[in-house]
XYZ file of C-alpha atoms in Angstrom:
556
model
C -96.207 -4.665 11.123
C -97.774 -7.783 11.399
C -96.258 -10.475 11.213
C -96.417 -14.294 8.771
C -97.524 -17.409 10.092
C -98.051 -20.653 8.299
C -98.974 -24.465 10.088
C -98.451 -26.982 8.615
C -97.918 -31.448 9.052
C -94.618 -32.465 9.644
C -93.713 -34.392 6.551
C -91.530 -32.764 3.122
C -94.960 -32.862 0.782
C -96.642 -30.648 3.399
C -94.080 -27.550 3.949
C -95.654 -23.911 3.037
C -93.029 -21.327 2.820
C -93.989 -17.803 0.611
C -90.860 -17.012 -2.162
C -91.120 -13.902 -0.427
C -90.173 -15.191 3.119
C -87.546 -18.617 1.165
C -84.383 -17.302 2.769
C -85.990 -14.691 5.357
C -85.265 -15.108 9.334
C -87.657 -17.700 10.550
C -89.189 -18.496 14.086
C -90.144 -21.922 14.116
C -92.151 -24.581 16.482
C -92.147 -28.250 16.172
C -95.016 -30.393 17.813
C -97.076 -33.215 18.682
C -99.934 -33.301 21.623
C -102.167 -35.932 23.573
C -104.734 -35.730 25.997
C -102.000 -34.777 29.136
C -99.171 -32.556 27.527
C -97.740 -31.111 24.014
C -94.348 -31.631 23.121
C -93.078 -29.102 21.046
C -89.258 -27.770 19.746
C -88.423 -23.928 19.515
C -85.310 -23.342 16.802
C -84.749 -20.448 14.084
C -83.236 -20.183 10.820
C -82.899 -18.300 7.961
C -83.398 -20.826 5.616
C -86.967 -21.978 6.578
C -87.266 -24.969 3.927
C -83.913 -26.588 4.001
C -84.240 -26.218 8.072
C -87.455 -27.827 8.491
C -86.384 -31.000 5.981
C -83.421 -31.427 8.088
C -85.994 -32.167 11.196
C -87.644 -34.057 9.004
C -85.263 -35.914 8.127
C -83.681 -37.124 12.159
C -85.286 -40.170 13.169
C -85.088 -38.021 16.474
C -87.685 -35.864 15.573
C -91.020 -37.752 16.195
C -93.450 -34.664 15.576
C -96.490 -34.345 13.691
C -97.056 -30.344 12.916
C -95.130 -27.009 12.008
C -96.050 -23.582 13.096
C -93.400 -20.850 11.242
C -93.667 -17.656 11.965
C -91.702 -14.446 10.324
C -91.609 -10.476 10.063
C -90.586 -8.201 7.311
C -89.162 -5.983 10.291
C -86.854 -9.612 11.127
C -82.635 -9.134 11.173
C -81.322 -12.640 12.686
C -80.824 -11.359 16.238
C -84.841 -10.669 16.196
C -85.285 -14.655 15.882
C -82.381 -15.274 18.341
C -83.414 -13.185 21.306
C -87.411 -14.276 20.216
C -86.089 -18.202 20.311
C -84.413 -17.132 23.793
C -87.329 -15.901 25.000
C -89.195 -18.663 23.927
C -87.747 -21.658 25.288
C -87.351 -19.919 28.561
C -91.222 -19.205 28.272
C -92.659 -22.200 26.913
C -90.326 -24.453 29.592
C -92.035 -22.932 32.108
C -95.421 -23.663 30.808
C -97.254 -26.624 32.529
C -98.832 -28.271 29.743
C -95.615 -27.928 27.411
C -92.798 -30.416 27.341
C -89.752 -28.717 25.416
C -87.417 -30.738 23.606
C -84.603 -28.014 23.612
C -81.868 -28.905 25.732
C -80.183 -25.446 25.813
C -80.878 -21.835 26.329
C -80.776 -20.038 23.229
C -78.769 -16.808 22.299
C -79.582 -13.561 23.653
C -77.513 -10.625 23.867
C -77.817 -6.616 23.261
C -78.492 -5.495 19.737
C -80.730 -2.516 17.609
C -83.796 -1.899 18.431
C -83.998 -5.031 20.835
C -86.633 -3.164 22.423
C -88.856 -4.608 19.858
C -88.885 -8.026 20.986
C -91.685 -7.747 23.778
C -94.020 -6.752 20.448
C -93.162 -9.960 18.078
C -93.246 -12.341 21.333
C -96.511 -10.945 22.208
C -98.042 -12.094 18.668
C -96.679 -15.159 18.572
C -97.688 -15.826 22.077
C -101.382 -14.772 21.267
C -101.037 -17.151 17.870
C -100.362 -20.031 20.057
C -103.400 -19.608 22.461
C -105.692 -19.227 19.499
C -104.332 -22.899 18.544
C -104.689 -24.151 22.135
C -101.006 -24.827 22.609
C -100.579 -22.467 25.599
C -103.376 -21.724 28.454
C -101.161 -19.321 30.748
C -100.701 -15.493 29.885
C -97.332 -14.140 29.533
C -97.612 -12.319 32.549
C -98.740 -15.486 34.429
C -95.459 -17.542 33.313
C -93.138 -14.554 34.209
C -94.324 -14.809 37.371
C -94.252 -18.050 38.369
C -90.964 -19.449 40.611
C -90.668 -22.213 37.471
C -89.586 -19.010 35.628
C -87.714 -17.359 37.948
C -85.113 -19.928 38.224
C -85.391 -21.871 34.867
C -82.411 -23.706 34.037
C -82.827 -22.762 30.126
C -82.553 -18.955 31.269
C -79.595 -17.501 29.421
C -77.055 -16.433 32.156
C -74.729 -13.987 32.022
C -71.202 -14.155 30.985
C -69.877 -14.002 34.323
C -72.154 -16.792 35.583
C -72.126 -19.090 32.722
C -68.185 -18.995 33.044
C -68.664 -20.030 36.926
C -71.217 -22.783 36.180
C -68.832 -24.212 33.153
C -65.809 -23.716 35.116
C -67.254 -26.089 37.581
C -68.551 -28.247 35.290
C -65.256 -29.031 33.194
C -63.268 -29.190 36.245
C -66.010 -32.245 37.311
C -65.547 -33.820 33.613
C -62.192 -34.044 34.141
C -61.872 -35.703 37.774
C -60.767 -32.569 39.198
C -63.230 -33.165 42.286
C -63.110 -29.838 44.409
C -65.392 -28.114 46.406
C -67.159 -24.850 45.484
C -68.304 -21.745 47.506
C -70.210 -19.330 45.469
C -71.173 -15.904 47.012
C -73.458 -13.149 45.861
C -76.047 -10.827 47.616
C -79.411 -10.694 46.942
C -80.746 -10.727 43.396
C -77.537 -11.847 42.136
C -78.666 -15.153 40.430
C -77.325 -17.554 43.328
C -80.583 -19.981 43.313
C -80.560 -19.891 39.484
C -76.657 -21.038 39.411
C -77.670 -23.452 41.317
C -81.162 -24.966 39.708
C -78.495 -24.760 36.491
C -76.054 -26.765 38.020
C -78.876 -29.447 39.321
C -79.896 -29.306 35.179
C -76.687 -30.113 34.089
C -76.277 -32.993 37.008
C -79.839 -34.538 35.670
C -79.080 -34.342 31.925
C -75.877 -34.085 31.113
C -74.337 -37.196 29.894
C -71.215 -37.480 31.671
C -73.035 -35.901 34.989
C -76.102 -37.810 35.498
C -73.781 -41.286 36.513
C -72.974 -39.284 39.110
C -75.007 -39.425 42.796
C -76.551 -35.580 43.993
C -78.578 -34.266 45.989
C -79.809 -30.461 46.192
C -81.265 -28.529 49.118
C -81.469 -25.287 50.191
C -80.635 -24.054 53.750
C -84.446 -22.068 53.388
C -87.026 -24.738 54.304
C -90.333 -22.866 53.299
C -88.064 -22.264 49.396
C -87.244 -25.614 48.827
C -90.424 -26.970 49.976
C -91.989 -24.492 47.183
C -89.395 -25.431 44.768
C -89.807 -29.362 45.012
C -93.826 -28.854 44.358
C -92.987 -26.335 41.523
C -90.900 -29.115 39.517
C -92.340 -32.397 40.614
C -94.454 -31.747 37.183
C -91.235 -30.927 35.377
C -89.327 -34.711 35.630
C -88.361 -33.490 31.701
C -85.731 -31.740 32.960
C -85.079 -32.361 36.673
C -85.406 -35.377 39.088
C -87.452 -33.945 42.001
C -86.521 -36.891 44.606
C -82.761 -35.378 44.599
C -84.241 -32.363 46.207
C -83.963 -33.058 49.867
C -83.996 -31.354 53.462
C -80.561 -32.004 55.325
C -82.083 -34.581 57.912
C -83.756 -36.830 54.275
C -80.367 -36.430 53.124
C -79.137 -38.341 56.283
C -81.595 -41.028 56.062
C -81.124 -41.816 52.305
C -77.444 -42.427 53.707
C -78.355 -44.585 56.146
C -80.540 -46.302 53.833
C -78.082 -46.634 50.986
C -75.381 -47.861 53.331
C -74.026 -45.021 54.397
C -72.975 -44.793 50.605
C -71.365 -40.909 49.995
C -72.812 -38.533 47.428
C -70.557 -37.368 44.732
C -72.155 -33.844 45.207
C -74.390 -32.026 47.147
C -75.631 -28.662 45.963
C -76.493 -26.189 48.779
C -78.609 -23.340 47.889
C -78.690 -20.404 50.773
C -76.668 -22.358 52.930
C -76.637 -19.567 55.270
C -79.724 -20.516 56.267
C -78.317 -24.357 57.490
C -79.032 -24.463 61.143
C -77.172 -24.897 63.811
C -78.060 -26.089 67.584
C -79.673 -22.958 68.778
C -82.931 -21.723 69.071
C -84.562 -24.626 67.477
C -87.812 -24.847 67.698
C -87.632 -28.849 67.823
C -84.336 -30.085 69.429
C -84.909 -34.208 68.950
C -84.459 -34.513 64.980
C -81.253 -32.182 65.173
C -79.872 -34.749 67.951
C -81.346 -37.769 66.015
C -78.960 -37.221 62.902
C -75.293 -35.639 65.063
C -75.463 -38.591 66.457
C -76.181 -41.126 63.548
C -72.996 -39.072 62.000
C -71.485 -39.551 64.847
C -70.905 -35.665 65.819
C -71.118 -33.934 68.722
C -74.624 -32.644 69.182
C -73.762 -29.246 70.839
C -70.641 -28.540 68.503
C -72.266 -29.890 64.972
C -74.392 -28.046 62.023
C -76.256 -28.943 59.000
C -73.441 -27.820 56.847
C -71.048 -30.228 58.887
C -73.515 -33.194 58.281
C -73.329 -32.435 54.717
C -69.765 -33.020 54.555
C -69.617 -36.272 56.415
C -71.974 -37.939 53.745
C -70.752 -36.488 50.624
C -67.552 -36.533 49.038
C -68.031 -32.889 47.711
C -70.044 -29.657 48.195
C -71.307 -26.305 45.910
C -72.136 -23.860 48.460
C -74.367 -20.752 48.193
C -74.366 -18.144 50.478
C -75.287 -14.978 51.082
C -74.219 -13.656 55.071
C -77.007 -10.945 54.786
C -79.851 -12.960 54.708
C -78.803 -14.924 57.819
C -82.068 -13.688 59.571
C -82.179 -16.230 63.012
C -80.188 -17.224 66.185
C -80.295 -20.981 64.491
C -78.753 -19.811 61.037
C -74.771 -20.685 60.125
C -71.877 -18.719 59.936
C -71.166 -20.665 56.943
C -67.629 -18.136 56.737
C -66.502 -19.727 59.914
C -66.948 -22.851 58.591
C -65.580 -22.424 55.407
C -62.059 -21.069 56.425
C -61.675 -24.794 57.795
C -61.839 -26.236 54.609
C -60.411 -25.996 51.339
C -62.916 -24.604 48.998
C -62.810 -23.129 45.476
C -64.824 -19.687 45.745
C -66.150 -17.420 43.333
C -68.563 -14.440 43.872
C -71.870 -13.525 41.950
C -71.389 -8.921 41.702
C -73.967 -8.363 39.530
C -77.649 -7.458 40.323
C -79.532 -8.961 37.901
C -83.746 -9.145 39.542
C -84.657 -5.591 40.156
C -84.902 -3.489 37.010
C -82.206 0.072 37.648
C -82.107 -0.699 41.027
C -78.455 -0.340 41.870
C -78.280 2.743 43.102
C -81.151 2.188 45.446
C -79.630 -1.331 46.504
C -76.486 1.216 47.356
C -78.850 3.637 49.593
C -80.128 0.302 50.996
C -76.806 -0.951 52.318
C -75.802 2.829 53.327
C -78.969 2.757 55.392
C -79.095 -0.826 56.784
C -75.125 -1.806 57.055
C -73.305 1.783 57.265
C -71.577 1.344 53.718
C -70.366 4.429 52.456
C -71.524 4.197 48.931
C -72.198 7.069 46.831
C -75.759 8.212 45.626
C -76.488 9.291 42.333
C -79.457 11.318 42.253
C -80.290 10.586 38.495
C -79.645 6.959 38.768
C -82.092 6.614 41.932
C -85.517 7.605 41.004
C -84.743 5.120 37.806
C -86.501 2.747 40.205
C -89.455 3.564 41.283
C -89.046 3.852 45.068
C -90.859 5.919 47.393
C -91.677 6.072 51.505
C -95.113 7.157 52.386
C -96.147 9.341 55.571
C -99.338 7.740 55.130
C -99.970 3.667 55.595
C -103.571 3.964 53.930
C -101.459 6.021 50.530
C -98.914 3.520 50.736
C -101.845 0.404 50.690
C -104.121 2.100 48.048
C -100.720 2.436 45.558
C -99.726 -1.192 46.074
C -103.627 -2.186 45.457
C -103.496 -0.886 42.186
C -99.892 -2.334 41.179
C -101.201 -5.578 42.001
C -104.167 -4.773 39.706
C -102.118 -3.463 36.971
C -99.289 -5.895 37.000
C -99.724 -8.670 39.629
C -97.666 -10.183 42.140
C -97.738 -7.014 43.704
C -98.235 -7.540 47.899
C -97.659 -6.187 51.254
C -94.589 -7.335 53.573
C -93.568 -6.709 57.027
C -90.966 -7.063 59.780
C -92.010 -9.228 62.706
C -93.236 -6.580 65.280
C -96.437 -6.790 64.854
C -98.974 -9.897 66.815
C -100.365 -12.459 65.559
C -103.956 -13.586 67.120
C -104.621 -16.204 64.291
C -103.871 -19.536 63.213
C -102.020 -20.479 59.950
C -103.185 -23.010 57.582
C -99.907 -24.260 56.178
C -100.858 -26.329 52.926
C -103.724 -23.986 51.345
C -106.868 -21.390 51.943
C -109.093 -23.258 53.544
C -112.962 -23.699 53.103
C -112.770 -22.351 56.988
C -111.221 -18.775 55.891
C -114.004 -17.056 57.713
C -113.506 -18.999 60.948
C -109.434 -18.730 60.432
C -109.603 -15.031 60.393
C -112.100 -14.055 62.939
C -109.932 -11.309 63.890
C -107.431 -9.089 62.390
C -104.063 -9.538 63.797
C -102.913 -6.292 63.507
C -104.569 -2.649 62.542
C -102.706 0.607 60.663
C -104.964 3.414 60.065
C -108.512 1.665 60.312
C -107.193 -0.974 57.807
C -107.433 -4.713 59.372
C -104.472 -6.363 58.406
C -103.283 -10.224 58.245
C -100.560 -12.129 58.126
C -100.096 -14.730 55.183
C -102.496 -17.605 56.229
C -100.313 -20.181 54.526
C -97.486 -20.635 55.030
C -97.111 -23.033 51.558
C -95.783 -21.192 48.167
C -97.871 -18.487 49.195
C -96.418 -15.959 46.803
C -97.086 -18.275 43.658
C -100.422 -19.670 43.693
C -103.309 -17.930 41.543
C -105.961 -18.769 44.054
C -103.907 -17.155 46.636
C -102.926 -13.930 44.437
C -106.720 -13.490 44.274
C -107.280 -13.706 48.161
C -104.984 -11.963 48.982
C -106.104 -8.492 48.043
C -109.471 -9.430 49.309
C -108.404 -10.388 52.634
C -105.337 -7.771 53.151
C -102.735 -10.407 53.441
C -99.205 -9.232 54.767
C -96.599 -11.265 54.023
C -93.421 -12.140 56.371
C -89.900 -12.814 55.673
C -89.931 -16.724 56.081
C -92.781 -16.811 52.903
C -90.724 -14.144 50.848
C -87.355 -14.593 51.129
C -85.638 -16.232 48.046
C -89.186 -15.186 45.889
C -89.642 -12.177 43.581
C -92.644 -9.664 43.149
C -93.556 -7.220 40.347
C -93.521 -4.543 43.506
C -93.242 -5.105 47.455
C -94.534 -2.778 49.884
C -92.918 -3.290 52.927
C -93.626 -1.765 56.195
C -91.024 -0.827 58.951
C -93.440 -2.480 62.073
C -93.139 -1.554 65.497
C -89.853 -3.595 66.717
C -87.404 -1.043 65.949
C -87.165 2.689 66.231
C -84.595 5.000 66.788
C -84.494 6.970 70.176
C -81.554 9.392 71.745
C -79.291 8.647 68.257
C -78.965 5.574 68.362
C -81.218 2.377 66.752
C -83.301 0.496 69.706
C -84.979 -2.802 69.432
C -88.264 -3.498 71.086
C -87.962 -7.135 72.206
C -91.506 -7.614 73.491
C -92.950 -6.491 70.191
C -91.062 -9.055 68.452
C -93.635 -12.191 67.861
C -90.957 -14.794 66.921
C -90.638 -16.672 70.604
C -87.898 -18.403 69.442
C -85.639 -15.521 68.790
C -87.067 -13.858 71.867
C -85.920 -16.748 74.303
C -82.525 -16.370 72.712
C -81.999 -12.466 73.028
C -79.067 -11.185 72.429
C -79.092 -7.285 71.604
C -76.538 -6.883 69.020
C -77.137 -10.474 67.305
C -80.551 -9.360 67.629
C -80.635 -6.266 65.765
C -78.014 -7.675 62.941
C -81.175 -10.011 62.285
C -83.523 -8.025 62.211
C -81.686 -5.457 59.881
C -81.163 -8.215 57.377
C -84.995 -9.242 57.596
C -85.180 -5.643 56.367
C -82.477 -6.171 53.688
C -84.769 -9.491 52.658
C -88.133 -7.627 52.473
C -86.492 -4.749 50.913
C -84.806 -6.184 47.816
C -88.178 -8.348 46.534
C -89.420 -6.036 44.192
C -88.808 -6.125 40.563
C -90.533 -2.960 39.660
C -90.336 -1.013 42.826
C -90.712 -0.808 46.607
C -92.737 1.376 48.567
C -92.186 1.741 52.458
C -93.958 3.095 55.375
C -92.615 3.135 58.842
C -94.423 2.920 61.630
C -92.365 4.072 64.509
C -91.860 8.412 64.559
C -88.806 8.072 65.770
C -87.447 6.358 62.913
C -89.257 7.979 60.528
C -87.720 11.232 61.383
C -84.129 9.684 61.229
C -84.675 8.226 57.373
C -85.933 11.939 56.956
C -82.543 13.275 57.869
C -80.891 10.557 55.699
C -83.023 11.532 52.796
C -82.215 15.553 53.083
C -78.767 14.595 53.029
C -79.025 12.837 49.801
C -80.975 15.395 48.102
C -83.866 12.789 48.049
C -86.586 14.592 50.166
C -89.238 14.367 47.273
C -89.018 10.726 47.611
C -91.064 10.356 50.703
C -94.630 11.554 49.760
């Protein structure tokens, strides 16, 4: 059933409310525009009148129209979740500057598959008035969304992030390590903390910083919230050697806190590709150049850390052991258990860590094909499938291990006019197809120019553009670096096309990396993940692993 919408000024002689609808759940939208944004306020009642006088009537409230919108089909945990959804949505628009402060309320109730219908009206509504320009689908997708601060957590998080929180309120300055694998909400823990650091009252005094161990992520996250200065101050998100310099320059003044997103990814001095900045700042610091890390510099300038890490996405000779670190210090730790980005994906994450780290997890059959997983014999099946999820739903791309070559250069801020002369030649060729990889290097996954070139142009994506970002579905192929050969797994150094890594080969180190690249590319999809491996050998092992699960039908 449709639903009941009504605009009108923001002033008591203007309100519009049917008799029918007086004291029915309302949705509700407060706003005012100019020429560069709209401001706007999300709330729900179920006393529409009364509600909107009380705005009204706060000198806070400085907004010049009404939009209310309501459903004979309403209960009040239809406007909740819908005013849930909202902020989170209309936070991440561009153009839209929300005045809500907090998430809102969702949680599990009747017929809460409903929702998707009465947000998808009201969404439409709004673009018919020229408040919102993006499609659903577009916002969903973006990184804003992915790690909005005014996303509802879950219980277990929310108690983590207020734990912390109180324990800062009340002077009781300590240290936090937070662990969680992939998909378990680490970066958006974090971006909430950062919120609460910028906008809370008895926080923001405080001096922070916020980086992230994953260069190419934070890099893509400062650009993503530049725009959004509402709710964040970008120039606190820093790389570990700005962090030492704004030290310097503020008299070697500590920060209160620094928040460390994938720290595992902090380097250390090995296998760097440029030696002289790493040896600039140990020694500013005072630190021994061969013994020191980024983590290490972190602690001499600030009087307190909150740590993320995950140890399977360490994925380079030059990433930390942040565990051996840790033990040295005395850190408050909690860990992040649940899965929370791929949709009925655990037991698949569970055949994933059977496969890639020799867990012993058991496989339910039923559970499994709830995600839709599959390995293809065939590259060109596997390419035409994730072709048309990309059409259907978007943000839908190929991936890759490192073991294929590269004969092109990468343009590292955008496509440039040059594309033709950039990609003269494919770099690397599976079943007649000409494949590339990602020509920039630059929030690659998130732009809607890119999306759009990227099908065109066959784009493959590696792990240093994917790894902290989602897709709708990721297929992901098994290149030519690793196979397995008289029972055992063997690593192909000279296939490999990082030089670093290869001028710092050690076999087992080697192969731990390259099994949690795997783990990286393999855990990106939302929706589903599609693989295709190129090497016989090891496509006849996974064979064997799949007959002994029962799972043969899986690989088509």
């Amino acid at each position: 059933m449709n639903g009941v919408f009504k605009k009108f000024k923001f002033d008591q002689n203007s309100i519009i409310v049917d008799d029918d609808f007086k004291f029915w759940p309302h949705i509700y939208i407060l706003y005012s525009s100019n020429k560069e944004s709209i401001k706007c306020y999300v709330g729900q009642t179920n006393n529409i009148n009364q509600r909107i006088i009380n705005h009204i009537n706060d000198r806070n409230k400085d907004f010049k129209e009404v939009i209310t919108y309501t459903n004979k089909l309403f209960n009040i945990s239809f406007t909740y979740e819908i005013e849930s959804g909202l902020i989170e949505l209309m936070s991440s628009h561009d153009k839209l500057l929300l005045s809500n402060q907090k998430s809102g309320n969702s949680h599990n109730f009747f017929e809460k598959n409903k929702t998707p219908y009465f947000m998808e009206e009201i969404w439409k509504h709004l673009d018919k008035l020229g408040l919102v320009k993006n499609s659903l689908k577009t916002i969903k997708n973006s990184l804003f969304y992915q790690i909005n601060p005014l996303k509802p957590l879950t219980n277990h998080q929310n108690n983590i992030i207020e734990e912390i929180k109180n324990s800062i309120k009340s002077n009781k300055l300590n240290s936090y390590l937070i662990k969680g694998q992939s998909g378990t909400g680490k970066t958006l823990c974090a971006t909430a903390l950062f919120y609460s650091f910028c906008n809370d009252n008895e926080l923001n005094k405080l001096k922070i910083a916020y980086t992230s161990g994953n260069t190419q992520f934070r890099d893509d996250l400062y650009r993503t919230i530049k725009n959004k200065s509402f709710y964040f101050n970008s120039k606190n998100i820093m790389s570990p050697s700005q962090i030492i310099k704004d030290y310097v320059k503020n008299n070697y003044e500590k920060y209160d806190y620094i928040i460390v997103d994938e720290s595992q990814r902090l380097k250390k001095r090995e296998a760097l590709s440029n030696y002289d900045v790493f040896d600039k700042n140990s020694n500013i610091l005072g630190l021994n150049k061969m013994e020191t890390n980024e983590l290490e510099w972190l602690m001499r300038v600030s009087k307190n850390q909150i740590i993320f890490y995950d140890d399977n996405q360490t994925i380079k000779n030059s990433d930390l052991n942040i565990n051996e670190e840790i033990e040295k210090c005395n850190f408050i730790k909690y860990n992040l258990v649940d899965e929370l980005r791929m949709e009925n994906a655990d037991e698949y994450l569970n055949l994933l860590k059977n496969i890639l780290f020799k867990e012993k997890n058991k496989i339910d059959r039923d559970k499994l094909v709830k995600y839709n997983f599959k390995v293809f014999k065939s590259f060109t099946d596997m390419y035409n499938m994730i072709n048309l999820m990309n059409k259907q739903h978007n943000y839908s791309f190929l991936l890759s291990g490192l073991g294929f070559p590269k004969n092109n250069f990468k343009n590292t801020t955008g496509y440039s006019s040059k594309k033709k002369q950039v990609l003269e030649k494919e770099d690397f060729n599976i079943d007649g197809i000409n494949l590339y990889w990602n020509v920039i290097t630059q929030n690659w996954v998130d732009s809607e120019k890119n999306c759009d070139l990227k099908l065109n142009i066959n784009e493959v994506g590696c792990v240093h553009v994917i790894q902290g970002k989602t897709l709708n579905y990721a297929a992901v192929i098994i290149s030519e670096e690793i196979d397995y050969i008289n029972k055992k797994l063997v690593i192909y150094k000279d296939r490999y096309n990082d030089r670093v890594m290869k001028n710092n080969y050690d076999e087992k180190i080697f192969l731990k990396y390259i099994l949690n690249i795997y783990y990286v590319l393999l855990t990106r999809g939302v929706k589903g993940t599609f693989i295709y491996i190129k090497n016989v050998g090891l496509r006849k092992k996974i064979e064997e692993i799949f007959k002994k699960y029962n799972i043969s039908d899986l690989i088509i």
